[in-house]
CSV table of C-alpha atoms in Angstrom, one decimal:
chain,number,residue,atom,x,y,z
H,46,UNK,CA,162.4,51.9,70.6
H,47,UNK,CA,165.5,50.1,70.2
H,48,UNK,CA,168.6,52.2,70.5
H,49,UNK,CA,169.6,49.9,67.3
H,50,UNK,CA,167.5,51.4,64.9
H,51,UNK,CA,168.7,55.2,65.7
H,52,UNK,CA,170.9,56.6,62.8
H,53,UNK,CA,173.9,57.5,65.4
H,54,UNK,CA,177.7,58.1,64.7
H,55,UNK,CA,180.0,54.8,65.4
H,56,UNK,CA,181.2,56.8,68.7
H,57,UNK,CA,178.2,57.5,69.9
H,58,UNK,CA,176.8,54.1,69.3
H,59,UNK,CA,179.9,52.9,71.1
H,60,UNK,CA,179.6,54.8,74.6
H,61,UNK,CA,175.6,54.1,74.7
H,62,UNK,CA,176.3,50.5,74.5
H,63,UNK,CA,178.8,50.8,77.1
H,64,UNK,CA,176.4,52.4,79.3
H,65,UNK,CA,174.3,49.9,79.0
H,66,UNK,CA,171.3,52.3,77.9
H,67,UNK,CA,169.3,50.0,75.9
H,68,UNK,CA,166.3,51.8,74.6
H,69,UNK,CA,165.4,55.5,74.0
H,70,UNK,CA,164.0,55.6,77.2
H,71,UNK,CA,166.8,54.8,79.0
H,72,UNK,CA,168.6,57.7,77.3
H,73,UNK,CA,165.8,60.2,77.7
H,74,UNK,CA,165.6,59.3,81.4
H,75,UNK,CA,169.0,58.4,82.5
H,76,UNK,CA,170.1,59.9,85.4
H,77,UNK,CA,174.0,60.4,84.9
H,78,UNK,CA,175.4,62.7,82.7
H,79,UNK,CA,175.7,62.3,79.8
H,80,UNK,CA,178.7,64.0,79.1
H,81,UNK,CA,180.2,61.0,81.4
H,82,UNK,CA,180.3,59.1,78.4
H,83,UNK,CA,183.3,60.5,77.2
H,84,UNK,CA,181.2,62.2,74.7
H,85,UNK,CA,181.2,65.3,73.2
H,86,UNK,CA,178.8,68.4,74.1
H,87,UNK,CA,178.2,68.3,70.1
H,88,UNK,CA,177.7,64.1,70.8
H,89,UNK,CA,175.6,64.3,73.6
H,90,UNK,CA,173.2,66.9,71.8
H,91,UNK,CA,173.4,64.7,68.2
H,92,UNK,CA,172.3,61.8,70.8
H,93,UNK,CA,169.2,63.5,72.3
H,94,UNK,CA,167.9,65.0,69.4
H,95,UNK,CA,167.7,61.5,67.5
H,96,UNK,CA,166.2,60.2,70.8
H,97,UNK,CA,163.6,63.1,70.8
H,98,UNK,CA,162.8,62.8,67.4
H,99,UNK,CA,162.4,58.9,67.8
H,100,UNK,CA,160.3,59.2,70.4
H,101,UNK,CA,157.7,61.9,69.2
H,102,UNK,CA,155.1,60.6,67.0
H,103,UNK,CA,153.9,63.9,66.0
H,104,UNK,CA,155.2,67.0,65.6
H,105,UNK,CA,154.2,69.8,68.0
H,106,UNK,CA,152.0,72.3,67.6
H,107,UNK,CA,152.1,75.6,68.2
H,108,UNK,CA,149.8,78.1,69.0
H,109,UNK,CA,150.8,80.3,65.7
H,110,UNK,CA,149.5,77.1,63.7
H,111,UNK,CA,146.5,77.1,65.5
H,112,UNK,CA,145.5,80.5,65.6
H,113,UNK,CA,146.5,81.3,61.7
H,114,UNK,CA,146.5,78.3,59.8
H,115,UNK,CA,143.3,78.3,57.7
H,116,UNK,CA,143.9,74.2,56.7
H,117,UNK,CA,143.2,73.3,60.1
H,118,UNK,CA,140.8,71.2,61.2
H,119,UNK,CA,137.9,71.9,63.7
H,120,UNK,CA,134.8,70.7,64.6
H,121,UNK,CA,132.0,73.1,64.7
H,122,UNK,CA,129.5,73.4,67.9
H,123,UNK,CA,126.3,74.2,65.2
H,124,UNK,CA,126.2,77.8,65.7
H,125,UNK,CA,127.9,80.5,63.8
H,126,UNK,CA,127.9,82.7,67.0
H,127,UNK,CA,129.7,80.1,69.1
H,128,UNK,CA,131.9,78.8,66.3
H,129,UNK,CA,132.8,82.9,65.5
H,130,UNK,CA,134.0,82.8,69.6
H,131,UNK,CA,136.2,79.5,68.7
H,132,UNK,CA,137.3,80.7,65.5
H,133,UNK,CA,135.7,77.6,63.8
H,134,UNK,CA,135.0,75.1,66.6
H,135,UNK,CA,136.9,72.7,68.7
H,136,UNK,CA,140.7,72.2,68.2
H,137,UNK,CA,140.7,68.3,66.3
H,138,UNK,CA,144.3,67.9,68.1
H,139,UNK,CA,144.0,68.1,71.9
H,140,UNK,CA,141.9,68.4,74.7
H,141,UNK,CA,139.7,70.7,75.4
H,142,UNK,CA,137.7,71.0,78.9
H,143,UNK,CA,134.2,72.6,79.6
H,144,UNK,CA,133.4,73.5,82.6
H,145,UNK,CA,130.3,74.9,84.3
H,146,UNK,CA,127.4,74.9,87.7
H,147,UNK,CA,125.0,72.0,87.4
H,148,UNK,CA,121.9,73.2,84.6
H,149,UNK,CA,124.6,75.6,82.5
H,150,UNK,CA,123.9,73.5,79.6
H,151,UNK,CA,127.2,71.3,79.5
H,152,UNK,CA,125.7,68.0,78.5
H,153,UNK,CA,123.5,69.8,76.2
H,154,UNK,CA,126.0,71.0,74.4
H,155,UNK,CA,128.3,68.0,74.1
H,156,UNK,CA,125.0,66.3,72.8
H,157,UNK,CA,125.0,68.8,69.9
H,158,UNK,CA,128.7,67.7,69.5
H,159,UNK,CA,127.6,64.3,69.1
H,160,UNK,CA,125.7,64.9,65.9
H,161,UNK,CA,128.1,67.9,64.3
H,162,UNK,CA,130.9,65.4,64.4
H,163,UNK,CA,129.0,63.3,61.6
H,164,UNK,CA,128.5,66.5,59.1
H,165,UNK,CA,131.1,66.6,56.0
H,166,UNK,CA,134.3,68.8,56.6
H,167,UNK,CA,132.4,71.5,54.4
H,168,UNK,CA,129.9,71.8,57.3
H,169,UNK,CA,132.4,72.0,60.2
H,170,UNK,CA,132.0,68.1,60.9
H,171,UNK,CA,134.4,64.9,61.0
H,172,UNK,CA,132.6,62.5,58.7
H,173,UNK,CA,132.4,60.2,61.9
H,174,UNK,CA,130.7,59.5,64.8
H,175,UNK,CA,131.7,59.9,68.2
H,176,UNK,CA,132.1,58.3,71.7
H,177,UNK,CA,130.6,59.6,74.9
H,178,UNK,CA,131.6,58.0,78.3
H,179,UNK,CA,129.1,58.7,81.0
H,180,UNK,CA,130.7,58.4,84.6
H,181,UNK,CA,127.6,60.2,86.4
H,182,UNK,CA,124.2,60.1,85.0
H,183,UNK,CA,122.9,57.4,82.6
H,184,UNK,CA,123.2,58.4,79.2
H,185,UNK,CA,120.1,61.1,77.9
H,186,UNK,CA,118.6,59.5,75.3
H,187,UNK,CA,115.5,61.3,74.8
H,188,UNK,CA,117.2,64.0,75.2
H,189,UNK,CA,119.3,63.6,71.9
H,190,UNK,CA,116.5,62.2,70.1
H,191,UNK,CA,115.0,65.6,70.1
H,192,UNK,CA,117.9,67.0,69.1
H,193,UNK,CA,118.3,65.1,66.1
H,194,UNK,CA,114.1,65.5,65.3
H,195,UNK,CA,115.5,69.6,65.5
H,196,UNK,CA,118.7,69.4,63.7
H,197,UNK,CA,117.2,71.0,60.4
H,198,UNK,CA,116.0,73.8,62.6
H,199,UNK,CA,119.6,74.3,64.2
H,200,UNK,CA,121.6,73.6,60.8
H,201,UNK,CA,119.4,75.7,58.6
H,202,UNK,CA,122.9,76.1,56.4
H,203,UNK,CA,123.2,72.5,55.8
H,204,UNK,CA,120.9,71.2,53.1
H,205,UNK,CA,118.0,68.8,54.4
H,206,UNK,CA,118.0,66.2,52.2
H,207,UNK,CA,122.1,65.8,53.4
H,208,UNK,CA,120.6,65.9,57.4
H,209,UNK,CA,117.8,63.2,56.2
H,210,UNK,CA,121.0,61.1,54.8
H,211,UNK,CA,122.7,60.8,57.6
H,212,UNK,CA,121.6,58.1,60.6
H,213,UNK,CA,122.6,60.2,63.7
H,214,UNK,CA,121.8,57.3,66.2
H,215,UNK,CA,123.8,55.0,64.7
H,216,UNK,CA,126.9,56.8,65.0
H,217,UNK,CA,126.8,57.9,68.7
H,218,UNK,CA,128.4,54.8,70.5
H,219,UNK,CA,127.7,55.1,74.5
H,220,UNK,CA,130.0,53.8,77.4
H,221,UNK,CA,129.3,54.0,80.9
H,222,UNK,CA,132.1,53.9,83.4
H,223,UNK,CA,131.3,53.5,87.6
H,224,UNK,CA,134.5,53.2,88.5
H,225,UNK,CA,137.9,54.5,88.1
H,226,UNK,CA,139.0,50.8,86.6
H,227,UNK,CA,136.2,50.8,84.3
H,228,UNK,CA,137.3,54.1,83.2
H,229,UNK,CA,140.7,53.5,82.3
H,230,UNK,CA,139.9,50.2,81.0
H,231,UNK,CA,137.4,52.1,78.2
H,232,UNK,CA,139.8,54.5,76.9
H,233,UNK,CA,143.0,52.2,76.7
H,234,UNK,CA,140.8,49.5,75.3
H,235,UNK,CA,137.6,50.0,73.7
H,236,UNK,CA,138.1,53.7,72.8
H,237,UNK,CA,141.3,52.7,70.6
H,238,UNK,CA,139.3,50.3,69.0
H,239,UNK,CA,136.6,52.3,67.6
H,240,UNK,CA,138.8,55.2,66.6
H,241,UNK,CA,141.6,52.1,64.5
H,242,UNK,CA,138.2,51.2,62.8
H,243,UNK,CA,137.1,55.3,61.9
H,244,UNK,CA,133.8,54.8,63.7
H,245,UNK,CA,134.8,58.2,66.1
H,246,UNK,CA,136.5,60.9,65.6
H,247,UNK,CA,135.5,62.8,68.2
H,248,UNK,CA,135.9,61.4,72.6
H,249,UNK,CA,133.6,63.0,75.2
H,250,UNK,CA,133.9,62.6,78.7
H,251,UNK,CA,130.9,63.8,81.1
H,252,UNK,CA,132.6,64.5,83.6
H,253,UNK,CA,135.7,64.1,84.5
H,254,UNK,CA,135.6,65.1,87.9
H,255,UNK,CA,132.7,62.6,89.2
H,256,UNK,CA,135.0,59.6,90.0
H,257,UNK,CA,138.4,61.4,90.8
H,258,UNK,CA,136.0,63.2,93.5
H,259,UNK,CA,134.2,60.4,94.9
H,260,UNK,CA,137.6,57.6,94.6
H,261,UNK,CA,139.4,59.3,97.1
H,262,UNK,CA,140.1,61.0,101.1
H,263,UNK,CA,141.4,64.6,101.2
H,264,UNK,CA,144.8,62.9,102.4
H,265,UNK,CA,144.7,60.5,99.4
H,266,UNK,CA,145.5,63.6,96.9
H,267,UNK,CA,149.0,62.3,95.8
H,268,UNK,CA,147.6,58.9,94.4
H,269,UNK,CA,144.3,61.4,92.7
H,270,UNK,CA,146.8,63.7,91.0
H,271,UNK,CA,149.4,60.7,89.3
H,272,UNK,CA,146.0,58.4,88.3
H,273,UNK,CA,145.0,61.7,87.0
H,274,UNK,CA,147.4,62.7,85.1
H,275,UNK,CA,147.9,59.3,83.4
H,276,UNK,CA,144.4,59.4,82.6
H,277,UNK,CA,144.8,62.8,81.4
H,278,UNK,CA,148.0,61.6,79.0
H,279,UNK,CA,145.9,58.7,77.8
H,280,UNK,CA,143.6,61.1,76.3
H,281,UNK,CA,146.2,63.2,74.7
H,282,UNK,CA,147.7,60.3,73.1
H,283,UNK,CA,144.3,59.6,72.1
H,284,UNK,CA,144.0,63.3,70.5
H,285,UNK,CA,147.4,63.2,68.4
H,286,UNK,CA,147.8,59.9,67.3
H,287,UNK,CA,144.3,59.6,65.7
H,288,UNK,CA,143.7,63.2,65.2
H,289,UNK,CA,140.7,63.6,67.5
H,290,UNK,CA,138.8,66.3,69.3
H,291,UNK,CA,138.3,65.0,72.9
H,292,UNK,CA,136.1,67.2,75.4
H,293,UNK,CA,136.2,66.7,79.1
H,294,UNK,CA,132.9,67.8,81.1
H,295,UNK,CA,133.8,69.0,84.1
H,296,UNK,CA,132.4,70.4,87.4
H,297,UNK,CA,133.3,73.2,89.6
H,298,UNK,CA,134.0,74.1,92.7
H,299,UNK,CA,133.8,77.1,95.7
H,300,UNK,CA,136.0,79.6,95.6
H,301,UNK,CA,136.6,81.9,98.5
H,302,UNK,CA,139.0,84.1,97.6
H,303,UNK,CA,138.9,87.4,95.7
H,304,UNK,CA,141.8,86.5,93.2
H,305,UNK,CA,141.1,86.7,89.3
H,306,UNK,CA,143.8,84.0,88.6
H,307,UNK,CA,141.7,81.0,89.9
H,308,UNK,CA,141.1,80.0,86.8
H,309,UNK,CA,144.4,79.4,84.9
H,310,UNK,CA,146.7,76.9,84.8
H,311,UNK,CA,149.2,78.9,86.9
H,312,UNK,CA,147.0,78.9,89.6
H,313,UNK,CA,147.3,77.4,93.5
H,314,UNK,CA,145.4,74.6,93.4
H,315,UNK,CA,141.7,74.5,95.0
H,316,UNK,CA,142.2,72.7,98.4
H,317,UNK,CA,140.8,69.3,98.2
H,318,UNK,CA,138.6,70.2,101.4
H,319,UNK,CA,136.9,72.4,99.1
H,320,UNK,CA,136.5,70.3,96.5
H,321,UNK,CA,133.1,69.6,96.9
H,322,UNK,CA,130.0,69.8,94.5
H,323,UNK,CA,128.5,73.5,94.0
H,324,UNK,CA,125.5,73.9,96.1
H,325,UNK,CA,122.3,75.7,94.7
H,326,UNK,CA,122.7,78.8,96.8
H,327,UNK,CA,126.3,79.1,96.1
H,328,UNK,CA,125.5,78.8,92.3
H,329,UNK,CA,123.7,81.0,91.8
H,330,UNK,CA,125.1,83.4,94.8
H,331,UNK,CA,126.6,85.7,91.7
H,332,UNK,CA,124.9,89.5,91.3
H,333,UNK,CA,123.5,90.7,88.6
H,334,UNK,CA,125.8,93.1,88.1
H,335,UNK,CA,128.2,90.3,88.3
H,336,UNK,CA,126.2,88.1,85.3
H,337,UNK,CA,126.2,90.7,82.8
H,338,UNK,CA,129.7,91.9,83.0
H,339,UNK,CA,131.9,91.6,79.7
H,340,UNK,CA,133.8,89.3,81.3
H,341,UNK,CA,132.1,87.2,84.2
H,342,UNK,CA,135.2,85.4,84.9
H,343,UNK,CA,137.1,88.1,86.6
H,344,UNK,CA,134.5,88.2,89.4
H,345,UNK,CA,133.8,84.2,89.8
H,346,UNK,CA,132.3,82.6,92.7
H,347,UNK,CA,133.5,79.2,91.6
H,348,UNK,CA,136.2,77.4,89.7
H,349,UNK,CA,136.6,73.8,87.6
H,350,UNK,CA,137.2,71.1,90.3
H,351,UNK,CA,140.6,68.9,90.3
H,352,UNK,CA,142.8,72.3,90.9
H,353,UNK,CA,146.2,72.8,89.1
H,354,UNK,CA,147.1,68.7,88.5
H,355,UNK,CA,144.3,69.0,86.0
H,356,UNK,CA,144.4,72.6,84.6
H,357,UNK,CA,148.1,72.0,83.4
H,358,UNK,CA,146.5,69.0,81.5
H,359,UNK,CA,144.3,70.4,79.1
H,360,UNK,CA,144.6,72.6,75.9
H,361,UNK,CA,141.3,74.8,75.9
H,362,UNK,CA,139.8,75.2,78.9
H,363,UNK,CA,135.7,76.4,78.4
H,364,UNK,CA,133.1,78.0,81.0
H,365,UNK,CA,129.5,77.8,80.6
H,366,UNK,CA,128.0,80.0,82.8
H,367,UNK,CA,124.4,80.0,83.6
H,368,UNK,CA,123.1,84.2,84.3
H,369,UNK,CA,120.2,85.9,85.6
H,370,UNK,CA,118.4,87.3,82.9
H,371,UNK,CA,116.6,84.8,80.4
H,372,UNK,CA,115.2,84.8,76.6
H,373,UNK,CA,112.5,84.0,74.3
H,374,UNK,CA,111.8,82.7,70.9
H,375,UNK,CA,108.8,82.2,69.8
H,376,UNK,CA,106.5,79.4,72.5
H,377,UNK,CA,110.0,79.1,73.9
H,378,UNK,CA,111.9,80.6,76.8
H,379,UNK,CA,115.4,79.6,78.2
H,380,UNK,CA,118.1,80.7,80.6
H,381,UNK,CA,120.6,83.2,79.5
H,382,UNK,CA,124.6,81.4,79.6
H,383,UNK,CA,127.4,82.6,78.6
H,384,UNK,CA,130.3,80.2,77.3
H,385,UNK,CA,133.6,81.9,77.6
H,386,UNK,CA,137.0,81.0,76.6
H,387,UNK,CA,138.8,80.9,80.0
H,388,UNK,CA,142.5,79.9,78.7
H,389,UNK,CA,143.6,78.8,75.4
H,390,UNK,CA,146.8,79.0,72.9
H,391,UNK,CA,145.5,80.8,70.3
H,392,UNK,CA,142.3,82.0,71.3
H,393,UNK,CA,141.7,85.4,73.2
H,394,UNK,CA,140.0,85.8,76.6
H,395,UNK,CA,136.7,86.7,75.6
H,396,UNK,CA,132.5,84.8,76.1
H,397,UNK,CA,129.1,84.9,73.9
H,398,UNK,CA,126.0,84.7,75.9
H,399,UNK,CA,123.8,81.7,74.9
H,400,UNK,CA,120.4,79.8,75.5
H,401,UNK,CA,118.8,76.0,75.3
H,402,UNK,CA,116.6,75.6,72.9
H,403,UNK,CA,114.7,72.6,71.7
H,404,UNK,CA,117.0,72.3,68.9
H,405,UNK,CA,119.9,72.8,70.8
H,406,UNK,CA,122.6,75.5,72.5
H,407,UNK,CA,123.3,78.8,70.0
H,408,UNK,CA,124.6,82.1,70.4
H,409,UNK,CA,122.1,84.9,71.4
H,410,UNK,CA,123.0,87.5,69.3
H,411,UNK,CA,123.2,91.1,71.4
């Protein structure tokens, strides 16, 4: 933005011209001081604020709006056990990252994402479709067909003649991205595009670690961490200025030390040596004991790859765990998981246990 258009004093206006600073930008990032002007301390603090303010889109929000403001939006995951655990579902503003060993039950539940998105506010949905950019496997159709066939048995508090209305496979638009080129290149272009025409509301990315992995060396991790993290603000912008959910899939990686902290944002980051794929007999290396613990994470064998550059980039931050034990309904036995809430701003440390069904991921009540 033009420096022009700012509602400044006549003084003001005066020394920014004669410091050649052109644009907000050039205000925000300029590297004298300010007070070199031969402005005031009250000027130079009038001159930043307006620059802020014309610079932020949005306003900020905090995480005493998120955690008590009943008006705000979520999406809900489909399960009241689940949603109960995230206090009404997925933030719509921000990003949110779920994490978890290969078989947890990530994709599945990003799936069942897919189709809550399209449900009327009253039932926890967006009224809209969603996006979901593959950058591992090919896209699981079949897969989501079934979970569309089961949605009445899932969403047994949503009328069925409003689940017959709506077309579920005709709001789940599907991008595929090999590269890191063709990844960027889908959320600055074609991603924008579907949200300015309300076909999405809601951005899935599964995962986000599979091409920041494979892209680079160990010694490359300066050149990972900046494409990261302007991938990473892409996605925000994404998030605030259309008011969007996004959720990043993620993998994990070893851990081999006996620190609880691993897992926040304030955390060392995971060295990039280690920063390979789980293997089966690390994954499921974790005790019993271990699996039914209140709270798993404390005692964690492994950790979501990309280390601190990434944890500092996302909002929520979700495990799904996969444990020992497993469950049964009816002709139908699954896996015991437990999705926990490793950080967030206005949600408390805490995990449900869970199971696949045919219909989809829910709560096991205990």
């Amino acid at each position: 933005m033009d420096m022009e258009q700012l509602e400044l004093n006549p003084r003001i206006r005066a020394a920014v011209r004669r410091a050649k600073l052109r644009s907000v930008r050039d205000v925000l990032c300029c590297s004298q001081d300010l007070h070199t002007l031969g402005l005031s301390h009250s000027d130079v603090q009038q001159l930043l604020r307006a620059a802020a303010h014309a610079y932020r889109r949005h306003c900020p929000i905090t995480a005493l709006l998120l955690r008590d403001d009943p008006s705000s939006l979520r999406l809900s995951v489909g399960c009241a056990v689940l949603d109960e655990l995230l206090r009404g579902g997925l933030p719509v503003g921000g990003v949110t990252e779920l994490s978890g060993e290969s078989g947890a039950g990530k994709t599945q539940l990003a799936l069942q994402l897919c189709l809550s998105v399209q449900y009327p506010v009253q039932q926890g949905g967006l009224d809209s479709g969603a996006v979901f950019i593959c950058t591992e496997d090919s896209f699981p159709s079949r897969r989501l067909q079934q979970l569309i066939r089961e949605q009445s048995s899932l969403r047994s508090d949503v009328p069925e003649s409003l689940i017959n209305s709506i077309e579920f496979s005709n709001n789940v638009y599907i991008e595929h991205a090999a590269d890191l080129d063709s990844l960027q290149e889908c959320v600055t272009r074609r991603v924008p595009l579907l949200l300015t025409r309300g076909l999405v509301r809601l951005v899935i990315v599964d995962s986000v670690a599979a091409l920041f992995r494979c892209e680079f060396q160990p010694s490359d991790w300066l050149e990972r961490n900046k494409q990261l993290i302007s991938f990473s603000s892409k996605l925000h912008q994404l998030s605030q200025e259309y008011n969007t959910p996004v959720l990043c899939v993620n993998q994990v990686t070893d851990v081999f030390s006996g620190s609880d902290d691993t897992l926040g944002p304030l955390s060392s980051s995971v060295s990039p040596a280690l920063s390979s794929s789980v293997s089966p007999a690390l994954s499921s290396s974790v005790s019993p004991a271990l699996s039914s613990s209140v709270s798993p994470a404390l005692s964690s064998s492994v950790s979501p790859a990309l280390g601190l550059a990434w944890a500092n980039q996302v909002m929520v931050r979700l495990m799904l765990r996969r444990l020992q034990g497993s469950v049964s309904q009816g002709d139908q036995h699954s896996a015991l998981r437990r999705l926990e809430v490793v950080f967030a701003p206005h949600l408390a440390r805490d995990g449900r246990d869970a199971a696949v069904w045919r219909e989809g991921v829910r709560g096991v009540q205990t």
